[in-house]
Amino acid sequence: MRLVRVPLGNRSYDIKIGPGLLPGLGKACVRLGLGNRCAIISDSNVAPLYGHRARQALQTAGFASVLITVPASEKAKSLKTVQACYDQLAAHRLERKSFIVAVGGGVIGDLAGFVAATYLRGIPFVQAPTTLLAQVDSSVGGKVGVNLKAGKNLVGAFYQPKLVLCDLDTLNTLPKRELRAGLAEVIKYGIIYDANLFAQLERDMSKLLRGNSQTLAGVVARCCQIKAEVVGQDEKESGLRSILNFGHTIGHALEAISRYGKYLHGEAISIGQVAAAKLSNQLLGLPATEVARIHQLFRRAGLPTELTLSASQIGDAFGAMKLDKKVKDGEIKFVLARRIGAVQFGCQVPEIVLRTVLQARS
Ligand code: NAD
Ligand code: GLY
């Protein structure tokens, strides 16, 4: 098992990464000194695979648990689902020391974390992420929340989990399209922080796509380490943390204008990162050879990289970007790359340059 610590003073926590970890969930919760009642929040795909296993592990360790299953969809990241979860927590008589376990992908982690942050003004929660995307990114760092019609993640909180348990065995049942979507966040860490990781991904992409467990373990741990280092320095995104949003301003806009139906999050940010690389070339001098390497790596991961927006869709995308949380004084701020492994945040992008990149076919 690999261990990464997220250093946040009295809110520090461990990320455990390895195969066969889910059966140890109950014992791990005992060590955290949590109350004896809990709720597992999962989705309709994951609950039959792992929800019951998680429940068994908690019950064996002496916890009384209820399993709350929500529909498997980005659309479940809504205030309506939050309300339905609150009702079930109340029915199960969860108290202040009770806790929530999120068993699922990023949708479940974000939703369950938001429910935990707000129910009884906050109860503890544990993340048991089951997608690659959630293991390398969304389960770590404490951003929790739900979507509004107007845009992604517009209601939420910074609320750290007590533990993140990444059982790599759960990735065996993950659909290939979802594995690829997770690779979009993995590649992101290479671009924003670690040129060696990027080069390793260029070498090992086919192993990762085959689900090679040794390679996955090393890569998941490295991504978690990077996220822990960034969040440890800037928990609430006053500066540095925004580098984690590379490609996300455009990606979130694509998700919003397609009403969270056409693209998976990872696919949208793949397109967004390739577009951000092109902007970086024009505005920060990211060498064209590096833009090409970035483009090629997303393609090799089997991810979409192309944009074909009509004039009215571009208008909608601008509208969505202006609602993004990265907007400051009405200006959309971008994270751009100087080279692979080094980025700059808070960059202004002239509207005309952005329009050209959004219109271009890759
Ligand atoms: P997801 O949660 O929708 O899961 C993807 C699909 O895979 C779902 O259909 C799910 O039911 C299924 N699934 C999950 N685990 C499985 C498994 N082990 N076996 C079989 N099927 C499985 O999507 P995701 O890509 O994990 O997360 C995307 C969400 O994460 C988005 O809402 C995004 O905004 C959010 N996100 C949040 C952060 C953050 O910092 N909080 C960071 C990145 C992304
Ligand atoms: N995924 C962006 C962040 O955690 O800040």
XYZ file of C-alpha atoms and ligand atoms in Angstrom:
411
model
C 0.000 0.000 0.000
C 1.167 3.546 -0.755
C 0.432 6.389 1.638
C 0.209 10.100 0.857
C -0.478 12.677 3.579
C -2.422 15.853 2.853
C -0.775 18.418 5.170
C -3.484 20.742 6.509
C -2.721 21.175 10.223
C -5.464 19.696 12.367
C -7.410 18.821 9.186
C -4.558 16.702 7.743
C -5.483 13.268 6.443
C -4.109 10.203 4.700
C -4.713 8.935 1.198
C -4.261 5.158 1.102
C -3.615 3.685 -2.338
C -3.440 0.009 -3.221
C -5.364 -3.127 -4.119
C -7.723 -4.830 -1.649
C -8.340 -1.814 0.592
C -12.166 -1.727 0.669
C -12.538 -4.675 3.087
C -10.387 -2.644 5.552
C -12.765 0.358 5.432
C -14.431 -0.472 8.759
C -11.159 -0.868 10.688
C -9.831 2.347 9.138
C -12.964 4.191 10.371
C -12.508 2.745 13.873
C -8.978 4.227 13.914
C -10.454 7.639 13.045
C -12.582 7.550 16.218
C -15.856 8.236 14.418
C -19.375 7.777 15.862
C -21.127 4.444 15.467
C -23.761 5.425 12.884
C -22.986 6.174 9.270
C -24.427 6.467 5.784
C -22.822 5.219 2.603
C -23.728 7.342 -0.405
C -23.244 5.594 -3.732
C -24.787 5.476 -7.200
C -26.918 2.941 -9.009
C -23.924 1.443 -10.891
C -21.465 1.350 -8.013
C -23.761 0.327 -5.130
C -24.385 -3.202 -6.504
C -20.640 -3.653 -7.102
C -19.113 -2.099 -3.971
C -21.805 -0.476 -1.810
C -22.774 -3.701 -0.145
C -19.121 -4.695 0.317
C -18.428 -1.358 1.983
C -21.466 -1.819 4.201
C -20.295 -5.279 5.227
C -16.851 -3.926 6.129
C -18.420 -1.184 8.270
C -20.868 -3.527 9.954
C -18.140 -6.054 10.825
C -16.271 -3.209 12.530
C -19.389 -2.357 14.599
C -20.933 0.532 12.644
C -24.676 0.774 11.953
C -24.906 1.881 8.345
C -27.528 2.808 5.784
C -26.863 2.661 2.059
C -28.221 5.615 0.080
C -28.234 5.017 -3.669
C -28.677 7.905 -6.103
C -28.994 7.723 -9.913
C -25.657 7.288 -11.731
C -25.392 10.580 -13.572
C -23.791 14.010 -13.454
C -27.409 15.183 -13.184
C -27.470 13.692 -9.648
C -25.040 16.435 -8.579
C -28.016 18.658 -7.792
C -29.707 20.365 -4.863
C -32.681 18.054 -5.435
C -30.524 14.979 -4.741
C -28.933 16.746 -1.761
C -32.418 17.245 -0.294
C -33.266 13.559 -0.845
C -30.035 12.545 0.947
C -30.770 14.861 3.920
C -34.191 13.199 4.309
C -32.617 9.752 4.439
C -29.931 10.863 6.920
C -32.637 12.237 9.187
C -34.686 9.046 8.853
C -31.612 7.031 9.820
C -31.031 9.375 12.816
C -27.489 10.426 11.945
C -25.955 12.617 14.663
C -23.074 15.107 14.796
C -20.477 12.334 15.368
C -22.010 10.124 12.696
C -20.259 10.064 9.348
C -20.759 9.648 5.624
C -18.775 7.412 3.299
C -18.742 8.317 -0.411
C -18.369 5.150 -2.491
C -18.229 6.044 -6.176
C -16.773 8.445 -8.695
C -16.393 12.207 -8.572
C -20.122 12.814 -8.783
C -20.701 10.841 -5.588
C -17.660 12.321 -3.822
C -18.729 15.896 -4.621
C -22.376 15.245 -3.702
C -21.724 13.209 -0.530
C -19.046 15.663 0.581
C -21.471 18.571 0.194
C -24.150 16.684 2.125
C -21.562 15.978 4.870
C -20.418 19.616 4.917
C -23.929 20.917 5.479
C -25.937 18.276 7.353
C -26.118 19.293 11.044
C -23.647 22.068 10.060
C -21.068 19.442 9.145
C -20.401 15.801 9.961
C -17.212 13.832 9.160
C -16.826 12.052 5.831
C -14.591 9.489 4.199
C -13.903 9.167 0.479
C -13.724 5.711 -1.126
C -13.258 6.722 -4.785
C -13.923 4.074 -7.445
C -12.989 5.883 -10.677
C -9.498 6.832 -11.797
C -10.601 10.464 -11.999
C -11.845 10.439 -8.424
C -8.747 8.618 -7.127
C -6.280 11.077 -8.655
C -8.256 14.250 -8.237
C -11.780 14.794 -6.970
C -11.577 12.794 -3.726
C -8.540 14.794 -2.564
C -8.505 18.432 -1.522
C -11.950 19.044 -0.095
C -13.806 20.731 -2.941
C -17.375 19.498 -2.639
C -20.517 20.754 -4.291
C -23.291 20.465 -6.824
C -24.228 22.023 -10.157
C -26.827 24.631 -11.023
C -28.480 24.911 -14.436
C -26.300 27.988 -14.908
C -23.023 26.111 -14.463
C -20.840 23.458 -12.871
C -20.109 23.317 -9.142
C -21.651 26.728 -8.476
C -22.863 25.697 -5.003
C -20.343 24.096 -2.693
C -17.804 24.259 0.088
C -14.215 23.478 0.999
C -14.656 20.537 3.331
C -11.883 18.004 3.840
C -12.495 14.268 4.262
C -11.021 12.374 7.224
C -9.517 9.714 4.960
C -9.298 8.798 1.280
C -9.197 5.076 0.519
C -8.257 4.348 -3.119
C -8.845 0.653 -3.703
C -7.224 0.061 -7.105
C -9.180 -3.201 -7.544
C -12.339 -1.158 -8.081
C -10.838 0.126 -11.344
C -11.163 -3.402 -12.806
C -14.894 -2.877 -13.379
C -14.594 0.684 -14.645
C -15.777 1.123 -18.264
C -12.861 1.925 -20.607
C -14.384 5.289 -21.542
C -14.326 6.271 -17.853
C -10.723 5.093 -17.449
C -9.751 7.321 -20.371
C -11.634 10.240 -18.838
C -9.572 9.780 -15.658
C -6.392 9.892 -17.730
C -7.287 13.468 -18.710
C -6.706 14.565 -15.089
C -3.568 12.383 -14.868
C -2.066 14.080 -17.953
C -2.992 17.431 -16.415
C -0.596 16.820 -13.485
C 2.235 16.235 -15.950
C 1.510 19.493 -17.782
C 1.056 21.686 -14.716
C 3.708 20.287 -12.379
C 5.891 17.393 -13.419
C 7.594 17.049 -16.811
C 8.999 13.651 -15.728
C 5.481 12.366 -15.057
C 4.448 13.634 -18.502
C 7.375 11.758 -20.104
C 6.474 8.619 -18.118
C 2.894 8.875 -19.418
C 4.227 9.108 -22.974
C 6.159 5.867 -22.341
C 3.495 4.021 -20.341
C 0.207 5.092 -21.939
C -0.545 1.663 -23.401
C 0.131 -0.039 -20.024
C -2.246 2.421 -18.340
C -4.941 1.789 -20.941
C -4.567 -1.952 -20.302
C -5.069 -1.277 -16.576
C -1.582 -2.511 -15.548
C -1.870 -2.412 -11.770
C 1.791 -1.644 -10.937
C 1.889 1.273 -13.357
C -1.479 2.550 -12.157
C -0.410 2.374 -8.501
C 2.687 4.513 -9.132
C 0.834 7.028 -11.269
C -2.146 7.387 -8.900
C 0.246 7.904 -5.969
C 2.287 10.546 -7.862
C -0.875 12.447 -8.853
C -2.153 12.363 -5.250
C 1.243 13.582 -4.022
C 1.130 16.539 -6.410
C -2.443 17.378 -5.427
C -1.537 17.098 -1.715
C 1.447 19.441 -2.182
C -0.639 22.032 -4.005
C -3.636 21.874 -1.649
C -1.291 21.873 1.384
C 0.030 25.281 0.232
C -3.268 26.835 -0.891
C -6.316 25.027 0.434
C -8.898 27.660 -0.543
C -7.527 28.570 -3.956
C -6.241 32.038 -3.300
C -3.541 31.463 -5.919
C -1.452 28.339 -6.556
C -4.363 25.872 -6.337
C -5.881 27.357 -9.453
C -3.176 25.571 -11.512
C -5.296 22.434 -10.964
C -7.898 24.100 -13.179
C -5.732 23.945 -16.313
C -8.150 23.391 -19.216
C -11.160 23.522 -16.897
C -12.568 26.953 -17.801
C -13.221 25.843 -21.364
C -13.998 22.267 -20.242
C -16.652 23.344 -17.726
C -18.224 25.607 -20.358
C -18.452 22.681 -22.801
C -20.099 20.550 -20.121
C -22.592 23.311 -19.296
C -23.563 24.146 -22.896
C -24.079 20.471 -23.685
C -26.201 20.185 -20.519
C -23.835 17.656 -18.916
C -24.887 15.036 -21.465
C -22.474 14.911 -24.388
C -19.076 14.854 -22.720
C -17.771 13.149 -19.611
C -15.929 15.633 -17.387
C -12.574 14.114 -18.391
C -13.435 14.389 -22.079
C -14.467 18.030 -21.766
C -11.243 18.942 -19.979
C -9.209 17.031 -22.553
C -10.585 19.396 -25.207
C -10.119 22.277 -22.758
C -6.454 21.409 -22.102
C -5.588 21.137 -25.780
C -7.244 24.530 -26.326
C -5.337 25.935 -23.308
C -2.081 24.598 -24.794
C -2.816 26.490 -28.026
C -3.576 29.661 -26.071
C -0.316 29.100 -24.169
C 1.578 28.918 -27.450
C 0.147 32.239 -28.588
C 0.377 34.101 -25.292
C 3.203 32.539 -23.232
C 5.401 31.052 -25.946
C 4.790 27.385 -25.113
C 6.835 25.789 -27.924
C 4.788 24.340 -30.807
C 6.603 20.984 -30.296
C 5.215 20.841 -26.743
C 1.696 21.749 -27.927
C 2.018 18.818 -30.347
C 3.214 16.445 -27.557
C 0.256 17.498 -25.384
C -2.205 17.032 -28.244
C -0.706 13.639 -29.120
C -0.798 12.327 -25.538
C -4.518 13.117 -25.149
C -5.152 11.443 -28.521
C -3.186 8.351 -27.472
C -5.311 8.195 -24.334
C -8.317 7.930 -26.672
C -9.694 11.300 -25.612
C -11.426 13.922 -27.781
C -9.298 16.964 -28.551
C -11.339 18.732 -31.194
C -13.676 21.666 -31.006
C -16.324 22.299 -33.619
C -18.520 24.988 -32.121
C -21.025 26.998 -34.131
C -21.215 30.776 -33.682
C -24.194 30.472 -31.328
C -22.467 27.717 -29.306
C -19.409 29.965 -28.946
C -21.729 32.664 -27.586
C -23.154 30.156 -25.092
C -19.646 29.005 -24.145
C -18.611 32.619 -23.397
C -21.748 32.994 -21.261
C -20.866 29.837 -19.305
C -17.217 30.888 -18.888
C -18.295 34.235 -17.458
C -20.225 32.362 -14.761
C -17.206 30.241 -13.887
C -15.722 30.623 -10.416
C -12.399 31.651 -11.965
C -13.889 34.980 -13.082
C -12.429 37.997 -11.230
C -13.802 41.523 -11.695
C -15.694 40.260 -14.751
C -12.462 38.963 -16.383
C -12.052 35.264 -17.170
C -8.670 34.156 -15.794
C -6.797 31.264 -17.380
C -4.032 28.906 -16.351
C -1.522 28.735 -19.190
C 1.692 26.742 -19.678
C 5.151 28.186 -20.305
C 6.436 24.673 -20.912
C 5.360 21.145 -19.978
C 5.694 21.002 -16.184
C 5.449 24.765 -15.559
C 2.305 26.870 -15.665
C 1.205 30.378 -14.751
C -2.164 31.234 -13.233
C -4.312 34.373 -13.467
C -3.546 34.932 -17.167
C -5.732 37.275 -19.172
C -6.732 36.041 -22.590
C -8.006 38.605 -25.096
C -11.476 37.634 -26.302
C -10.389 37.632 -29.936
C -7.612 35.086 -29.236
C -10.033 32.865 -27.316
C -12.598 33.053 -30.133
C -9.984 32.017 -32.690
C -8.971 28.976 -30.643
C -12.593 27.973 -29.982
C -13.421 28.207 -33.686
C -10.389 26.324 -34.924
C -10.523 22.649 -35.780
C -7.647 20.845 -34.098
P -18.814 9.649 -12.179
O -18.820 9.834 -10.729
O -20.019 10.029 -12.949
O -18.463 8.139 -12.493
C -18.371 7.730 -13.825
C -19.279 6.544 -14.155
O -18.618 5.356 -13.753
C -20.630 6.540 -13.473
O -21.568 6.007 -14.362
C -20.427 5.573 -12.300
O -21.606 4.969 -11.922
C -19.468 4.592 -12.890
N -18.543 3.950 -11.958
C -17.856 4.548 -10.967
N -16.987 3.689 -10.434
C -17.140 2.515 -11.076
C -16.504 1.265 -10.990
N -15.476 1.066 -10.165
N -16.926 0.262 -11.781
C -17.929 0.488 -12.684
N -18.548 1.662 -12.846
C -18.148 2.665 -12.061
O -17.622 10.469 -12.874
P -16.123 10.817 -12.457
O -15.425 10.980 -13.740
O -15.565 9.914 -11.439
O -16.275 12.249 -11.757
C -16.698 13.367 -12.477
C -17.161 14.407 -11.490
O -16.087 14.772 -10.636
C -17.650 15.674 -12.145
O -18.865 16.062 -11.550
C -16.574 16.679 -11.827
O -17.048 17.996 -11.761
C -16.084 16.197 -10.505
N -14.727 16.618 -10.151
C -14.543 17.170 -8.928
C -13.289 17.557 -8.531
C -13.071 18.096 -7.145
O -11.971 18.568 -6.851
N -14.029 18.004 -6.277
C -12.194 17.388 -9.402
C -12.423 16.819 -10.651
C -13.694 16.437 -11.017
N -9.792 19.846 -9.337
C -9.496 21.182 -8.947
C -9.176 21.336 -7.499
O -9.294 20.428 -6.712
O -8.811 22.393 -7.089
